[in-house]
PDB file of C-alpha atoms and ligand atoms in Angstrom:
ATOM      1  CA  MET W1140       0.409  11.347   9.371  1.00  0.00           C
ATOM      2  CA  GLN W1141       3.264  13.736  10.053  1.00  0.00           C
ATOM      3  CA  LYS W1142       5.478  13.843   6.970  1.00  0.00           C
ATOM      4  CA  ILE W1143       7.104  11.628   4.384  1.00  0.00           C
ATOM      5  CA  GLU W1144       9.698   9.731   6.420  1.00  0.00           C
ATOM      6  CA  HIS W1145      11.492   8.166   3.458  1.00  0.00           C
ATOM      7  CA  ILE W1146      11.106   6.918  -0.077  1.00  0.00           C
ATOM      8  CA  GLY W1147      11.867   3.255  -0.673  1.00  0.00           C
ATOM      9  CA  ILE W1148      13.597   2.346  -3.937  1.00  0.00           C
ATOM     10  CA  ALA W1149      14.076  -1.215  -5.165  1.00  0.00           C
ATOM     11  CA  VAL W1150      17.470  -2.010  -6.692  1.00  0.00           C
ATOM     12  CA  ASN W1151      18.885  -5.204  -8.170  1.00  0.00           C
ATOM     13  CA  SER W1152      22.222  -4.804  -6.424  1.00  0.00           C
ATOM     14  CA  LEU W1153      22.835  -2.873  -3.221  1.00  0.00           C
ATOM     15  CA  GLU W1154      26.442  -2.119  -4.241  1.00  0.00           C
ATOM     16  CA  GLU W1155      25.409  -0.605  -7.571  1.00  0.00           C
ATOM     17  CA  GLY W1156      22.470   1.209  -6.021  1.00  0.00           C
ATOM     18  CA  GLU W1157      24.700   2.689  -3.341  1.00  0.00           C
ATOM     19  CA  LYS W1158      27.184   3.888  -5.967  1.00  0.00           C
ATOM     20  CA  LEU W1159      24.421   5.531  -7.968  1.00  0.00           C
ATOM     21  CA  TYR W1160      22.813   7.237  -4.982  1.00  0.00           C
ATOM     22  CA  GLU W1161      26.121   8.315  -3.524  1.00  0.00           C
ATOM     23  CA  SER W1162      26.947  10.149  -6.741  1.00  0.00           C
ATOM     24  CA  LEU W1163      23.384  11.460  -7.074  1.00  0.00           C
ATOM     25  CA  LEU W1164      23.078  12.775  -3.530  1.00  0.00           C
ATOM     26  CA  GLY W1165      26.733  13.553  -2.841  1.00  0.00           C
ATOM     27  CA  VAL W1166      26.731  11.680   0.452  1.00  0.00           C
ATOM     28  CA  PRO W1167      27.525   8.070   1.364  1.00  0.00           C
ATOM     29  CA  PRO W1168      24.897   5.809   2.926  1.00  0.00           C
ATOM     30  CA  TYR W1169      24.756   6.123   6.721  1.00  0.00           C
ATOM     31  CA  LYS W1170      23.615   2.610   7.440  1.00  0.00           C
ATOM     32  CA  ARG W1171      23.070  -0.825   5.983  1.00  0.00           C
ATOM     33  CA  GLU W1172      20.598  -3.164   7.570  1.00  0.00           C
ATOM     34  CA  THR W1173      19.285  -6.616   6.775  1.00  0.00           C
ATOM     35  CA  VAL W1174      15.675  -7.439   7.578  1.00  0.00           C
ATOM     36  CA  GLU W1175      15.669 -11.239   7.491  1.00  0.00           C
ATOM     37  CA  SER W1176      11.906 -11.536   7.930  1.00  0.00           C
ATOM     38  CA  GLU W1177      11.350  -9.469   4.756  1.00  0.00           C
ATOM     39  CA  LYS W1178      14.267 -11.028   2.871  1.00  0.00           C
ATOM     40  CA  VAL W1179      15.696  -7.629   2.115  1.00  0.00           C
ATOM     41  CA  VAL W1180      18.956  -5.743   2.560  1.00  0.00           C
ATOM     42  CA  THR W1181      18.520  -2.005   2.996  1.00  0.00           C
ATOM     43  CA  SER W1182      20.815   0.981   2.728  1.00  0.00           C
ATOM     44  CA  PHE W1183      19.901   4.456   3.978  1.00  0.00           C
ATOM     45  CA  PHE W1184      20.876   7.889   2.710  1.00  0.00           C
ATOM     46  CA  ARG W1185      20.089  11.212   4.290  1.00  0.00           C
ATOM     47  CA  GLN W1186      20.214  14.458   2.366  1.00  0.00           C
ATOM     48  CA  GLY W1187      18.956  17.499   4.265  1.00  0.00           C
ATOM     49  CA  PRO W1188      15.542  16.590   5.672  1.00  0.00           C
ATOM     50  CA  ASN W1189      15.092  13.760   3.177  1.00  0.00           C
ATOM     51  CA  LYS W1190      15.759  10.090   3.480  1.00  0.00           C
ATOM     52  CA  ILE W1191      16.094   7.413   0.812  1.00  0.00           C
ATOM     53  CA  GLU W1192      15.941   3.703   1.547  1.00  0.00           C
ATOM     54  CA  LEU W1193      17.431   1.352  -1.038  1.00  0.00           C
ATOM     55  CA  LEU W1194      16.039  -2.179  -0.964  1.00  0.00           C
ATOM     56  CA  ALA W1195      17.824  -5.136  -2.531  1.00  0.00           C
ATOM     57  CA  PRO W1196      16.597  -8.712  -2.438  1.00  0.00           C
ATOM     58  CA  LEU W1197      18.008 -11.307  -0.091  1.00  0.00           C
ATOM     59  CA  GLY W1198      17.567 -14.600  -1.930  1.00  0.00           C
ATOM     60  CA  ASN W1199      15.004 -14.954  -4.668  1.00  0.00           C
ATOM     61  CA  ASP W1200      11.602 -15.506  -3.078  1.00  0.00           C
ATOM     62  CA  GLY W1201      11.019 -12.418  -0.948  1.00  0.00           C
ATOM     63  CA  PRO W1202       8.740  -9.437  -1.692  1.00  0.00           C
ATOM     64  CA  ILE W1203      11.543  -7.268  -3.170  1.00  0.00           C
ATOM     65  CA  SER W1204      12.672 -10.079  -5.405  1.00  0.00           C
ATOM     66  CA  LYS W1205       9.081 -10.477  -6.648  1.00  0.00           C
ATOM     67  CA  PHE W1206       8.692  -6.728  -7.126  1.00  0.00           C
ATOM     68  CA  LEU W1207      11.892  -6.529  -9.202  1.00  0.00           C
ATOM     69  CA  ALA W1208      10.858  -9.482 -11.358  1.00  0.00           C
ATOM     70  CA  LYS W1209       7.487  -7.862 -12.042  1.00  0.00           C
ATOM     71  CA  LYS W1210       8.307  -4.162 -12.301  1.00  0.00           C
ATOM     72  CA  GLY W1211      12.085  -3.785 -12.390  1.00  0.00           C
ATOM     73  CA  GLN W1212      14.063  -1.244 -10.416  1.00  0.00           C
ATOM     74  CA  GLY W1213      12.406   1.929  -9.223  1.00  0.00           C
ATOM     75  CA  ILE W1214      10.203   3.475  -6.549  1.00  0.00           C
ATOM     76  CA  HIS W1215       8.872   0.748  -4.286  1.00  0.00           C
ATOM     77  CA  HIS W1216       7.065   2.580  -1.485  1.00  0.00           C
ATOM     78  CA  ILE W1217       6.421   5.902   0.201  1.00  0.00           C
ATOM     79  CA  ALA W1218       6.781   5.860   3.982  1.00  0.00           C
ATOM     80  CA  TYR W1219       4.949   8.272   6.266  1.00  0.00           C
ATOM     81  CA  ALA W1220       5.964   8.997   9.826  1.00  0.00           C
ATOM     82  CA  VAL W1221       3.235   8.563  12.420  1.00  0.00           C
ATOM     83  CA  THR W1222       3.292   9.046  16.173  1.00  0.00           C
ATOM     84  CA  ASP W1223       0.749   6.348  17.067  1.00  0.00           C
ATOM     85  CA  ILE W1224       0.954   3.554  14.528  1.00  0.00           C
ATOM     86  CA  LYS W1225      -1.820   1.453  16.067  1.00  0.00           C
ATOM     87  CA  ALA W1226      -4.247   4.381  16.002  1.00  0.00           C
ATOM     88  CA  GLU W1227      -3.262   5.197  12.400  1.00  0.00           C
ATOM     89  CA  MET W1228      -3.695   1.559  11.380  1.00  0.00           C
ATOM     90  CA  GLN W1229      -7.204   1.590  12.840  1.00  0.00           C
ATOM     91  CA  ARG W1230      -7.991   4.849  11.094  1.00  0.00           C
ATOM     92  CA  MET W1231      -6.612   3.573   7.746  1.00  0.00           C
ATOM     93  CA  SER W1232      -8.576   0.366   8.054  1.00  0.00           C
ATOM     94  CA  LYS W1233     -11.791   2.312   8.750  1.00  0.00           C
ATOM     95  CA  GLU W1234     -11.054   4.486   5.711  1.00  0.00           C
ATOM     96  CA  GLY W1235     -11.012   1.355   3.566  1.00  0.00           C
ATOM     97  CA  PHE W1236      -7.270   0.834   3.140  1.00  0.00           C
ATOM     98  CA  VAL W1237      -6.116  -2.772   3.226  1.00  0.00           C
ATOM     99  CA  LEU W1238      -3.433  -3.379   5.862  1.00  0.00           C
ATOM    100  CA  LEU W1239      -0.779  -5.900   4.870  1.00  0.00           C
ATOM    101  CA  ASN W1240      -0.021  -6.669   8.504  1.00  0.00           C
ATOM    102  CA  GLU W1241      -2.517  -6.628  11.339  1.00  0.00           C
ATOM    103  CA  ILE W1242       0.006  -5.740  14.024  1.00  0.00           C
ATOM    104  CA  PRO W1243       3.012  -3.416  13.662  1.00  0.00           C
ATOM    105  CA  LYS W1244       6.145  -5.199  12.488  1.00  0.00           C
ATOM    106  CA  ARG W1245       9.735  -4.356  13.308  1.00  0.00           C
ATOM    107  CA  GLY W1246      11.182  -2.713  10.192  1.00  0.00           C
ATOM    108  CA  ALA W1247      14.587  -1.300   9.273  1.00  0.00           C
ATOM    109  CA  ASP W1248      16.154   1.757  10.929  1.00  0.00           C
ATOM    110  CA  ASN W1249      14.475   1.264  14.305  1.00  0.00           C
ATOM    111  CA  LYS W1250      10.845   1.566  13.226  1.00  0.00           C
ATOM    112  CA  TRP W1251       7.525  -0.092  13.817  1.00  0.00           C
ATOM    113  CA  VAL W1252       5.960  -0.432  10.388  1.00  0.00           C
ATOM    114  CA  CYS W1253       2.746  -1.343   8.648  1.00  0.00           C
ATOM    115  CA  PHE W1254       2.196  -1.510   4.897  1.00  0.00           C
ATOM    116  CA  LEU W1255      -1.016  -0.632   3.044  1.00  0.00           C
ATOM    117  CA  HIS W1256      -1.882  -2.623  -0.057  1.00  0.00           C
ATOM    118  CA  PRO W1257      -1.233  -0.581  -3.219  1.00  0.00           C
ATOM    119  CA  LYS W1258      -4.552  -1.703  -4.699  1.00  0.00           C
ATOM    120  CA  SER W1259      -6.321   0.160  -1.896  1.00  0.00           C
ATOM    121  CA  ALA W1260      -3.978   3.156  -2.074  1.00  0.00           C
ATOM    122  CA  GLY W1261      -4.107   4.337  -5.662  1.00  0.00           C
ATOM    123  CA  GLY W1262      -1.343   2.057  -6.894  1.00  0.00           C
ATOM    124  CA  VAL W1263       1.251   3.118  -4.320  1.00  0.00           C
ATOM    125  CA  LEU W1264       2.597   0.858  -1.614  1.00  0.00           C
ATOM    126  CA  VAL W1265       2.333   2.963   1.545  1.00  0.00           C
ATOM    127  CA  GLU W1266       4.351   2.347   4.682  1.00  0.00           C
ATOM    128  CA  LEU W1267       3.395   3.790   8.046  1.00  0.00           C
ATOM    129  CA  CYS W1268       6.324   4.003  10.409  1.00  0.00           C
ATOM    130  CA  GLN W1269       6.823   4.965  13.997  1.00  0.00           C
ATOM    131  CA  GLU W1270      10.194   5.369  15.702  1.00  0.00           C
ATOM    132  CA  ILE W1271      10.768   2.612  18.263  1.00  0.00           C
ATOM    133  CA  SER W1272      11.435   4.421  21.503  1.00  0.00           C
ATOM    134  CA  GLY W1273      13.560   3.203  24.390  1.00  0.00           C
TER     135      GLY W1273
HETATM  136 CO1   CO K2034      10.624   1.766   4.055  1.00  0.00          CO
END
């Protein structure tokens, strides 16, 4: 683990979330990206060294949609930057964390990602992410 790469926040509407975070952070989002496989639309903000990812549901049967129905808007995950995601996944698995995907998946903002089940991580959904190079 290197550092917190971003904090993921679930919002009902990307437009409203973007408005809120633009006035909170004082900067507009730098990118919007749809991840069809996860049924999510994302919007990214950078403020100094920090990054916020807003996640809004695409349709009504994806993981974000389910999260919002169960918990409402709010912090969805904490993402950590790693340099060797496969090695970290092996290490996490050995440490007893439950991996939600067995091989790295292509996530938003040019990253390989793997999620750890919140039940194995003290109630927090953890994302490991590695920059896709080349
Ligand atoms: Co994320």
